[in-house]
mmCIF file of C-alpha atoms and ligand atoms in Angstrom:
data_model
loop_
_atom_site.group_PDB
_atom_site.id
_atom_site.type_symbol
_atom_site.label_atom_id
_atom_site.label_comp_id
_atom_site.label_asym_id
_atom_site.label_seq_id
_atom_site.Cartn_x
_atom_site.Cartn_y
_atom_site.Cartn_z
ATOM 1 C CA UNK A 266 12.857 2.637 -9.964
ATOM 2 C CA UNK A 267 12.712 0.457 -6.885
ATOM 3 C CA UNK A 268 9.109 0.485 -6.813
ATOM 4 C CA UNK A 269 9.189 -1.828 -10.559
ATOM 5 C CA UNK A 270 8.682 -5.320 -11.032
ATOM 6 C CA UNK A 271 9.984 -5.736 -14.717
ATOM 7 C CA UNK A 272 8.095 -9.038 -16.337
ATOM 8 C CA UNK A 273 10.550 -11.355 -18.416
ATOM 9 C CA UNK A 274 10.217 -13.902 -20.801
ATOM 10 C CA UNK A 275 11.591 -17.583 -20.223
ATOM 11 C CA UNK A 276 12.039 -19.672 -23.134
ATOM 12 C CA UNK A 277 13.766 -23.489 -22.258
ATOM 13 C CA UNK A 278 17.689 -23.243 -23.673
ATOM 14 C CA UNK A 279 20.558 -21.835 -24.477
ATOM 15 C CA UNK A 280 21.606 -18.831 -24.917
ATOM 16 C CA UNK A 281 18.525 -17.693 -27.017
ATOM 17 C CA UNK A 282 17.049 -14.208 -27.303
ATOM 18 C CA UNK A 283 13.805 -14.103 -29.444
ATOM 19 C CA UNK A 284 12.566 -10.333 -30.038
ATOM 20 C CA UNK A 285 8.870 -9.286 -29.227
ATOM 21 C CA UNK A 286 8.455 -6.955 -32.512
ATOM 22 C CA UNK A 287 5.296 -5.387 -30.735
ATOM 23 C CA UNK A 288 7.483 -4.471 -27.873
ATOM 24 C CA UNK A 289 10.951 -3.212 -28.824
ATOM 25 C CA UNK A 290 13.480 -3.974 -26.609
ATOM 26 C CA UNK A 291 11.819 -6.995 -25.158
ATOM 27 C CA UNK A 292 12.542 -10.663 -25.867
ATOM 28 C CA UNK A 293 11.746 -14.328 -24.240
ATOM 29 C CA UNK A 294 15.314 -15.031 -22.900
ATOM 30 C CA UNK A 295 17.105 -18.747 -22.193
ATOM 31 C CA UNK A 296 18.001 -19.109 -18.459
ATOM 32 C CA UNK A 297 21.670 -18.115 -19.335
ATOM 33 C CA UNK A 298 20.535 -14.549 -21.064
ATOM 34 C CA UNK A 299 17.775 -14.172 -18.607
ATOM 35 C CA UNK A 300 20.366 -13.810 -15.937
ATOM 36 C CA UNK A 301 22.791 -11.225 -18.068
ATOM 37 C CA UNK A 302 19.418 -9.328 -18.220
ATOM 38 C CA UNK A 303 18.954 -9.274 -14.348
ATOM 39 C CA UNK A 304 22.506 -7.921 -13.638
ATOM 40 C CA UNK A 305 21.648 -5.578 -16.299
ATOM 41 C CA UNK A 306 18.988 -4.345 -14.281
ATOM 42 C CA UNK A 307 20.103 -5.181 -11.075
ATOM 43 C CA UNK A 308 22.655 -2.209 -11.616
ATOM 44 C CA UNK A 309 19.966 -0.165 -12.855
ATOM 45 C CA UNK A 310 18.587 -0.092 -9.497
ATOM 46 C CA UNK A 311 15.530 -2.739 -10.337
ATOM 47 C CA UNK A 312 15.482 -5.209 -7.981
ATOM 48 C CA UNK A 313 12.170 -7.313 -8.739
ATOM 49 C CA UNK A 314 11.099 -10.050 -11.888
ATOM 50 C CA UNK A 315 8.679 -10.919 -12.434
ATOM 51 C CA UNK A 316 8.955 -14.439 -14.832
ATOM 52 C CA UNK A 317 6.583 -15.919 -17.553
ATOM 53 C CA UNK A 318 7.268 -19.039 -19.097
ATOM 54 C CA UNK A 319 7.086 -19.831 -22.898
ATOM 55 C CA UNK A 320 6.089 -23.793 -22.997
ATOM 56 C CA UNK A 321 6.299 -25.302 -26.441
ATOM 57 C CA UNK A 322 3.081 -26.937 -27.723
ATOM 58 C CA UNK A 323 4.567 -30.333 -27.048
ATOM 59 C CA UNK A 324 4.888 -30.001 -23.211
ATOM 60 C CA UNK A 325 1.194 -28.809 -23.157
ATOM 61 C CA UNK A 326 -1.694 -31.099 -21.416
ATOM 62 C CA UNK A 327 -4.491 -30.338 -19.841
ATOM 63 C CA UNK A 328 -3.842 -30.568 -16.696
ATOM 64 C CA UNK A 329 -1.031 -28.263 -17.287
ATOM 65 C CA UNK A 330 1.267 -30.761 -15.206
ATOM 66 C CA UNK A 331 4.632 -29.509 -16.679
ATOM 67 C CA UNK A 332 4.032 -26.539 -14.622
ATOM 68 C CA UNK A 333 4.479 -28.737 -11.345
ATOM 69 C CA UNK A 334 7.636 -30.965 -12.805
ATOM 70 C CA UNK A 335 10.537 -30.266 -11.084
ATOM 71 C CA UNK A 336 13.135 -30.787 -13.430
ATOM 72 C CA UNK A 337 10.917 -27.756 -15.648
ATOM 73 C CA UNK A 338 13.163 -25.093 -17.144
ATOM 74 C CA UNK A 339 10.826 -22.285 -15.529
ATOM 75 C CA UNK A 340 11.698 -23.595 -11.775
ATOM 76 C CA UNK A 341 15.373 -24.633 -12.632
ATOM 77 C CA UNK A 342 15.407 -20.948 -13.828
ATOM 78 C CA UNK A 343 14.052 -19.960 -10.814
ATOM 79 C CA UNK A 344 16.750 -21.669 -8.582
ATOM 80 C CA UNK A 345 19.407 -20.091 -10.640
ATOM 81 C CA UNK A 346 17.692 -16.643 -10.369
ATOM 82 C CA UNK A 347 17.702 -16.568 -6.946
ATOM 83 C CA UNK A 348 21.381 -18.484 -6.081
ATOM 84 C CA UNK A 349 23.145 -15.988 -8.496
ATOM 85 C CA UNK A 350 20.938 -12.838 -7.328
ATOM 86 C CA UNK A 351 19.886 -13.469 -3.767
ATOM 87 C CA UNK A 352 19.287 -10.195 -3.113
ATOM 88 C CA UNK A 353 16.360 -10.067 -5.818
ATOM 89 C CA UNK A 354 13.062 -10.091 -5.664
ATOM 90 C CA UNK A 355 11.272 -13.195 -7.810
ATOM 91 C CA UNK A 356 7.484 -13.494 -8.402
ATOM 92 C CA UNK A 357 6.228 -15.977 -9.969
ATOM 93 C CA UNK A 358 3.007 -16.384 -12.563
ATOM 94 C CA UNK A 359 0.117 -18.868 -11.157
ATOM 95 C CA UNK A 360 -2.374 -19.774 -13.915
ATOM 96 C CA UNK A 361 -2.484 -22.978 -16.328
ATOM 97 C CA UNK A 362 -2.267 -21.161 -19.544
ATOM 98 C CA UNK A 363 1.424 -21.160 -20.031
ATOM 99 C CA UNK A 364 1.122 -24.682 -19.772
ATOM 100 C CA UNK A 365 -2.433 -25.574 -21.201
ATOM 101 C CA UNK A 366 -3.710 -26.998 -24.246
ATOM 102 C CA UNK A 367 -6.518 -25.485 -24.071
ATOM 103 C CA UNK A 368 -4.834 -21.933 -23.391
ATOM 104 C CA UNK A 369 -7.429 -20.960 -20.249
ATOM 105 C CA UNK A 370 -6.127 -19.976 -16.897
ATOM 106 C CA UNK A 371 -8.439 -22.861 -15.846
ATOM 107 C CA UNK A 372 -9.155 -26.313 -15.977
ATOM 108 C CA UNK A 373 -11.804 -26.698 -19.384
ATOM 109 C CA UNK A 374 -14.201 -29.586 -19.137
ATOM 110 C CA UNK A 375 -16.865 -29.848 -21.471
ATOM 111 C CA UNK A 376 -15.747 -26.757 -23.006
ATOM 112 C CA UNK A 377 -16.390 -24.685 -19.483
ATOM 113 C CA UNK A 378 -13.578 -23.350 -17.225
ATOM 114 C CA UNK A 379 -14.241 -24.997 -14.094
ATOM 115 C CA UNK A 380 -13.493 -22.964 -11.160
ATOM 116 C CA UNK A 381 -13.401 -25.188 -8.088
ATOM 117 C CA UNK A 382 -11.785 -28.060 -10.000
ATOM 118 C CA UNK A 383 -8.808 -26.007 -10.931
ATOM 119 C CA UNK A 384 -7.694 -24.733 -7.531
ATOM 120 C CA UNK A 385 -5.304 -27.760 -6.162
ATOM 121 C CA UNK A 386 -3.747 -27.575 -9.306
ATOM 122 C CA UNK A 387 -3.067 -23.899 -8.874
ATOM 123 C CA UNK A 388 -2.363 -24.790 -5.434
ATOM 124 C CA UNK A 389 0.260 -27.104 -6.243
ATOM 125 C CA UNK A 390 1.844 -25.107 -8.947
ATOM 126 C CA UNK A 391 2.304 -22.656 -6.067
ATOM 127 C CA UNK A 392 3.916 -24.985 -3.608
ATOM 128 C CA UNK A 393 6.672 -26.513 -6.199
ATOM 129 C CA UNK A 394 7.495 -22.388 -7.047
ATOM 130 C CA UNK A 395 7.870 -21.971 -3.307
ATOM 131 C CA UNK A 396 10.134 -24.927 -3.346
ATOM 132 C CA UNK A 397 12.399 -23.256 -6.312
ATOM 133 C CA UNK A 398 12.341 -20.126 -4.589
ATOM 134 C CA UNK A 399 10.202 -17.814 -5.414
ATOM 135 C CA UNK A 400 9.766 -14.774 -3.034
ATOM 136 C CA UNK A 401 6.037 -14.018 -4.040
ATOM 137 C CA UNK A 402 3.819 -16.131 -6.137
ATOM 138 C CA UNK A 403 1.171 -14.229 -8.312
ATOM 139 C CA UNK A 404 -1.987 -15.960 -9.621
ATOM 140 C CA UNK A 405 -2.740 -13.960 -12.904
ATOM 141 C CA UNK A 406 -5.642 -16.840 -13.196
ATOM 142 C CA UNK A 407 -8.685 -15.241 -11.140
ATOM 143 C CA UNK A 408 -10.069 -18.527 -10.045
ATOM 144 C CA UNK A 409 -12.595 -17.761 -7.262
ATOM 145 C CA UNK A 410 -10.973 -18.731 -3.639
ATOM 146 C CA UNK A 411 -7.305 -19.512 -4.832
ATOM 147 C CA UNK A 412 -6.043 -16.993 -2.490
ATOM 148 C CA UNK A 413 -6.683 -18.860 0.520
ATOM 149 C CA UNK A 414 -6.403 -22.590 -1.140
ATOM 150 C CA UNK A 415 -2.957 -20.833 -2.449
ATOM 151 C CA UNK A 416 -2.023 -19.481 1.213
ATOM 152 C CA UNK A 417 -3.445 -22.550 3.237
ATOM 153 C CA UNK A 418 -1.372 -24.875 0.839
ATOM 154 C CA UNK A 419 2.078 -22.600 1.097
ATOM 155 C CA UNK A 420 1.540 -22.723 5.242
ATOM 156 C CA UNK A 421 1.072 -26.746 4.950
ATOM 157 C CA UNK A 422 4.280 -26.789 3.061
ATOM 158 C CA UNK A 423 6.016 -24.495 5.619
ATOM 159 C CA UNK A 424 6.261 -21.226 3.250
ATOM 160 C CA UNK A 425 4.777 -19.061 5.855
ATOM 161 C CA UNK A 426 7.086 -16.539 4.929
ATOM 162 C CA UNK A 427 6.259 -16.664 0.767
ATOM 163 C CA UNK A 428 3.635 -13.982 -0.480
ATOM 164 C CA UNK A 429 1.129 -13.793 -2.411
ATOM 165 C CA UNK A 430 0.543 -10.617 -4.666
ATOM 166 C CA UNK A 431 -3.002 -11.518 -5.921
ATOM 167 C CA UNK A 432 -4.084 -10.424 -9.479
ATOM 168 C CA UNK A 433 -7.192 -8.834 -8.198
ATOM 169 C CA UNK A 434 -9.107 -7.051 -10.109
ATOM 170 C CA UNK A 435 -7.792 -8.239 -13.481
ATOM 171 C CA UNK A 436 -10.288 -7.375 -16.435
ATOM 172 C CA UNK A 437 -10.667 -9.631 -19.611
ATOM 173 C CA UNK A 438 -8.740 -6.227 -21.333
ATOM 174 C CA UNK A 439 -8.018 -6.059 -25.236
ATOM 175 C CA UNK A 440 -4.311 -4.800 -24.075
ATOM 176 C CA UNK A 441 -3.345 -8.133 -23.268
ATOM 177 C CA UNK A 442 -2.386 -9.406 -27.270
ATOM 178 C CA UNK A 443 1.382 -8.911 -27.033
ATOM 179 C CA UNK A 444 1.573 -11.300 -24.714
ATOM 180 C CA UNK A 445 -0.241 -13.884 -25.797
ATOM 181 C CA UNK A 446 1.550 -13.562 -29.058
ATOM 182 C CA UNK A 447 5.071 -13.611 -26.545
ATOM 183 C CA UNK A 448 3.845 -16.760 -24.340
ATOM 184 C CA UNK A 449 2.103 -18.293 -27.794
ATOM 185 C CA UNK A 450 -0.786 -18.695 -24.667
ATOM 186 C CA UNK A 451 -4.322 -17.125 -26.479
ATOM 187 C CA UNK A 452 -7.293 -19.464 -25.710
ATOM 188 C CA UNK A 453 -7.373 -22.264 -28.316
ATOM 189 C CA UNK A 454 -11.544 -21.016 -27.966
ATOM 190 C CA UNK A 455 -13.599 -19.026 -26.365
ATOM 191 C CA UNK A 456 -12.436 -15.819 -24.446
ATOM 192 C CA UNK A 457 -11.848 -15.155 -20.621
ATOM 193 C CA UNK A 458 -15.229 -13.708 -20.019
ATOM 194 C CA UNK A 459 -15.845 -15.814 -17.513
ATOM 195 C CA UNK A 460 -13.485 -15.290 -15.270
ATOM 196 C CA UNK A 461 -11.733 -11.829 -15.774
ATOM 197 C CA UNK A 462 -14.080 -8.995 -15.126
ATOM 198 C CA UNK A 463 -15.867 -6.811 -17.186
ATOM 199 C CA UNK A 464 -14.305 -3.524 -17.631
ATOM 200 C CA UNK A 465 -17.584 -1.677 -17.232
ATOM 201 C CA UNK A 466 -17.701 -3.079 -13.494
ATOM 202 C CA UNK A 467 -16.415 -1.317 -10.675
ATOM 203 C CA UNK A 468 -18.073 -2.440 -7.552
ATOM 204 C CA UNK A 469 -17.022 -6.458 -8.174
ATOM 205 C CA UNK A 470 -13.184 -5.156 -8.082
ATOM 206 C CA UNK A 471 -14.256 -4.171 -4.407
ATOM 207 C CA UNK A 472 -16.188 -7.599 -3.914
ATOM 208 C CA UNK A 473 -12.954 -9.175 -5.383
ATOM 209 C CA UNK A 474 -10.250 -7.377 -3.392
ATOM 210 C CA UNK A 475 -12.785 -8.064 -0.233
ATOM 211 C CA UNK A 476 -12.568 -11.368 -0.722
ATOM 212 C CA UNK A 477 -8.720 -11.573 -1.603
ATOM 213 C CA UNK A 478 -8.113 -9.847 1.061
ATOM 214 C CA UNK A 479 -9.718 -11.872 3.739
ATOM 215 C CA UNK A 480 -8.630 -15.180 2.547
ATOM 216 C CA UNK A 481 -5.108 -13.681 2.741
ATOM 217 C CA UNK A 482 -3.424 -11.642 0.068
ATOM 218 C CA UNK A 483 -0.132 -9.803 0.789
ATOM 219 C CA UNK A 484 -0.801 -7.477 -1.928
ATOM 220 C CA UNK A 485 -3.383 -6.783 -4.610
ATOM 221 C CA UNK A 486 -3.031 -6.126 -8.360
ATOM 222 C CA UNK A 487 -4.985 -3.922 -10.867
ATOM 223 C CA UNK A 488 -4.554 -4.711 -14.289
ATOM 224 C CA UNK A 489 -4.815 -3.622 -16.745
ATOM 225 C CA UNK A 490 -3.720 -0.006 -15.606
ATOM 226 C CA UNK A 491 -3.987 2.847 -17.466
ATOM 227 C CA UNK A 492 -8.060 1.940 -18.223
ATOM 228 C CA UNK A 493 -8.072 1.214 -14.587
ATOM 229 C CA UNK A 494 -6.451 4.350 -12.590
ATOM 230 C CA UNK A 495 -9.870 4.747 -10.513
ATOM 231 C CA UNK A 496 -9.756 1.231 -9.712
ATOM 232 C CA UNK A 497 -6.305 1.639 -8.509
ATOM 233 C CA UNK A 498 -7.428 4.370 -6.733
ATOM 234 C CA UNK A 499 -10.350 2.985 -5.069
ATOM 235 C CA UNK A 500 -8.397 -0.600 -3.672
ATOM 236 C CA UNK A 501 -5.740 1.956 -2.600
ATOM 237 C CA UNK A 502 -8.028 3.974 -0.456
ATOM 238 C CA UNK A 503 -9.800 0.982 0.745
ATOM 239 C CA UNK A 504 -7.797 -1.786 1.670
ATOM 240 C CA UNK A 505 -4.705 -1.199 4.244
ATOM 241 C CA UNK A 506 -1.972 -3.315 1.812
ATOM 242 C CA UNK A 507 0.067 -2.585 -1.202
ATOM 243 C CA UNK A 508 -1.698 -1.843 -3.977
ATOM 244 C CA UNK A 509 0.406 -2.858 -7.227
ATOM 245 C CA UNK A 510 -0.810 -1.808 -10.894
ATOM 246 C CA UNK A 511 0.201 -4.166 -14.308
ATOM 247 C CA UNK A 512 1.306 -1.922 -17.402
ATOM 248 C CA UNK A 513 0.477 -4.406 -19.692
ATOM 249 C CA UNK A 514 1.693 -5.608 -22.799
ATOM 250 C CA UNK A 515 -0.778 -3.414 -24.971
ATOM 251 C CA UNK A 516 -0.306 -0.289 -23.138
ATOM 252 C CA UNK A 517 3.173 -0.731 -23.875
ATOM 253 C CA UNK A 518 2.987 -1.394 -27.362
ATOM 254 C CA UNK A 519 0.584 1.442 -27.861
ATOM 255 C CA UNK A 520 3.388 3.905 -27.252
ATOM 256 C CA UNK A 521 6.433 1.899 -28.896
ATOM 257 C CA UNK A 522 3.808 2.138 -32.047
ATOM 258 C CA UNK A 523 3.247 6.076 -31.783
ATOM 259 C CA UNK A 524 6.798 6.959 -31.372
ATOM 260 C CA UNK A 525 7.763 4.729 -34.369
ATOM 261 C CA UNK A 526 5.718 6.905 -36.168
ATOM 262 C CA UNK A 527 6.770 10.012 -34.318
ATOM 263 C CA UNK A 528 3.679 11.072 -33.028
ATOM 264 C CA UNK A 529 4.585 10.813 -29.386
ATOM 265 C CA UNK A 530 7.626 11.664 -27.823
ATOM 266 C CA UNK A 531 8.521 8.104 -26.217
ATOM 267 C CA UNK A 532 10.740 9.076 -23.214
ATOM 268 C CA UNK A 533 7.695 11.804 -22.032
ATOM 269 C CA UNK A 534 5.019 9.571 -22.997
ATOM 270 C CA UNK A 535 6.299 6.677 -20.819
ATOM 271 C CA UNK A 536 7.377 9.430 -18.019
ATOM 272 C CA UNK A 537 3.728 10.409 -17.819
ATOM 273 C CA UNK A 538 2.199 7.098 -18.073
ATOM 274 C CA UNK A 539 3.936 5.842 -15.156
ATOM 275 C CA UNK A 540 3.678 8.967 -13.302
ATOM 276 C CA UNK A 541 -0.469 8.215 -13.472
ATOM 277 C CA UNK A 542 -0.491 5.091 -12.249
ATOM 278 C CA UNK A 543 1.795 6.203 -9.340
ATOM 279 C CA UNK A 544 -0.692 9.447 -9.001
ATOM 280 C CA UNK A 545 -3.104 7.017 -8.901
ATOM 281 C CA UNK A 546 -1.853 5.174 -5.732
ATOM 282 C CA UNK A 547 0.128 2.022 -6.599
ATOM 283 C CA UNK A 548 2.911 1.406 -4.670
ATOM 284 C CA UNK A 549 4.758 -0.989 -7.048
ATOM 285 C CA UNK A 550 4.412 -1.172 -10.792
ATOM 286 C CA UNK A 551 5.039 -4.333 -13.131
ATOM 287 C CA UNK A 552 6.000 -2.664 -16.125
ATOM 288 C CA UNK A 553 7.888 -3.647 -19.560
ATOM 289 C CA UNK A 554 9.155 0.391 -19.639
ATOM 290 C CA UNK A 555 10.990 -0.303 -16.263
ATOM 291 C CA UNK A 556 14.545 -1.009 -17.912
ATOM 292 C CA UNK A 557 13.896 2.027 -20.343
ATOM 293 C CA UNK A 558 12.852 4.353 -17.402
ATOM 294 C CA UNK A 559 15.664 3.127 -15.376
ATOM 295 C CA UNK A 560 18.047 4.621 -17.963
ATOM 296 C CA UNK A 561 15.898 7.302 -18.776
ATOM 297 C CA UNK A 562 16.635 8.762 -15.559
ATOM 298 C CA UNK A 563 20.453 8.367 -15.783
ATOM 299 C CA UNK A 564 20.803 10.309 -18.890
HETATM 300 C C1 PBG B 727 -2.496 -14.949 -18.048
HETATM 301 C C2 PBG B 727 -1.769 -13.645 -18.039
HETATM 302 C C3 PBG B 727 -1.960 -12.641 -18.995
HETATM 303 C C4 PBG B 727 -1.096 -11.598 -18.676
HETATM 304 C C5 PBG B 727 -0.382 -11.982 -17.530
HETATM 305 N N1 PBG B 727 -0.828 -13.248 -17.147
HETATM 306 C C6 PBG B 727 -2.799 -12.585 -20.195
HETATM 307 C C7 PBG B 727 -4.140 -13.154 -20.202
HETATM 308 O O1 PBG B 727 -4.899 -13.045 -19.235
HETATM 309 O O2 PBG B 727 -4.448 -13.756 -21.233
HETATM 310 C C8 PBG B 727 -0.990 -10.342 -19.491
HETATM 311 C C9 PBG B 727 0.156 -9.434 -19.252
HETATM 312 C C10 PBG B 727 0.369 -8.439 -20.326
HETATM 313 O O3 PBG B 727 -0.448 -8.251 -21.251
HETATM 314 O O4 PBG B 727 1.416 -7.766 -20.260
HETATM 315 N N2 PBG B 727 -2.334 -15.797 -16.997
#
């Protein structure tokens, strides 16, 4: 259970709990709810978030420059997070979508995701996290080179000490839908072609994680995971740093979907998945089962 990073939902409010029907049992929480929900787990044994921020429509530019406001309800969450649970573990999400009106990871000019363009924002959206907080920041965008723009700008700011758990071999994956539907963040057009990988590729996750690695990652994430175990596998072999694995949204509601129907036994199902990607060599898994499990084992 320690090995978890459980991904929650932030909504801006109070004390607001909005269901995800495609996952059962998870919901966007306000700050105040968010927090029950972390002592919650906290006793459970799971001591790391990871936090996604649902920005309404109205907030979104661009630019994506509510992500760097400091009065915004994700980093004011943030603070709370980590003056009520010091303890904790808090990793943050890097990419503009949340924040977008465009809904890419990237800046869009011209209709085209421009790489280069969009790293000082991601840069910066890193350095005001690191200012709330956060213990590691994770770019989910896959922007070539962020690592190191990330890393140089975090040193400059003096967060030596704040990690980076790079989303590095991240594939443009059909399992991602519930959470676009949870963030309300699917591209507004186009797909993410360009910049996640294609799932028929292994050698660029090696090319990827190479490059990750020497502009400065802490750790490295595969994600999707269960499509991915020999990727997992592979990094884990290869690279001398933790190797982390996301159970996305889809794998998650794959099973919650099965059960409901009971054609899968949920608790053995989940038991098994998990027990892969572990097989598999991660040494931490963000997964939305991780509350579930948690209890699972007490039982
Ligand atoms: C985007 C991001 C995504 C996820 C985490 N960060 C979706 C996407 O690439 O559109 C997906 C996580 C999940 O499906 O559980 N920055």
């Amino acid at each position: 259970v320690s090995d978890f990073i459980y991904p929650l939902f932030l909504v801006d409010g109070k004390g607001i709990e909005v269901p995800i029907a495609s996952m059962p049992g998870i919901s966007r929480y306000s700050e105040d709810l968010m927090l029950r929900q972390i002592e919650e787990c906290v006793a459970l044994g799971i001591n790391s978030f990871v936090i996604f921020p649902a920005v309404e429509d109205a907030l979104k530019d661009k630019e994506a420059s509510y992500a760097m406001r400091s009065d915004n309800f994700y980093l004011e969450a943030i603070r709370q997070i980590k003056a009520r649970f010091p303890e904790s573990v808090v990793m943050s999400d890097v990419a503009m979508d949340p924040y977008s009106s465009d809904g890419h990871d990237g800046l869009v000019i011209d209709g085209k995701i421009v790489n280069d363009e969009t790293l000082p924002i991601l840069a910066k959206m890193s350095v005001a996290q690191a200012q709330a907080g956060v213990d590691i920041i994770g770019p989910s965008d896959m922007m070539d080179g962020r690592i190191g723009v990330i890393r140089e700008a975090l040193d400059g700011a003096g967060f030596t000490d704040v990690s980076i758990m790079s989303y590095t071999a991240k594939y443009a994956s059909a399992f991602y839908g519930p959470f676009r539907d949870a963030l309300n963040s699917a591209p507004k057009s186009g797909d993410k072609k360009t910049y996640q990988m294609n799932p028929a590729n292994r050698r660029e996750a090696l090319l990827e994680a190479q490059l990750d690695f020497e502009e400065g990652a802490d750790m490295m994430m595969v994600k999707p995971a269960l499509c991915y175990l020999d990727i997992i596998h592979v990094l884990k072999e290869q690279f001398p740093i933790p190797i982390t694995a996301y159970n996305v949204s889809g794998e998650c509601a794959m099973v919650h979907a099965a059960a409901q129907n009971g054609w899968l036994n949920y608790d053995l199902a989940v038991y098994e998945m998990l027990l892969s990607i572990r097989r598999a060599g991660a040494d931490g898994i963000l997964t939305y089962f991780a509350k579930d499990f948690a209890q699972m084992l007490r039982k």
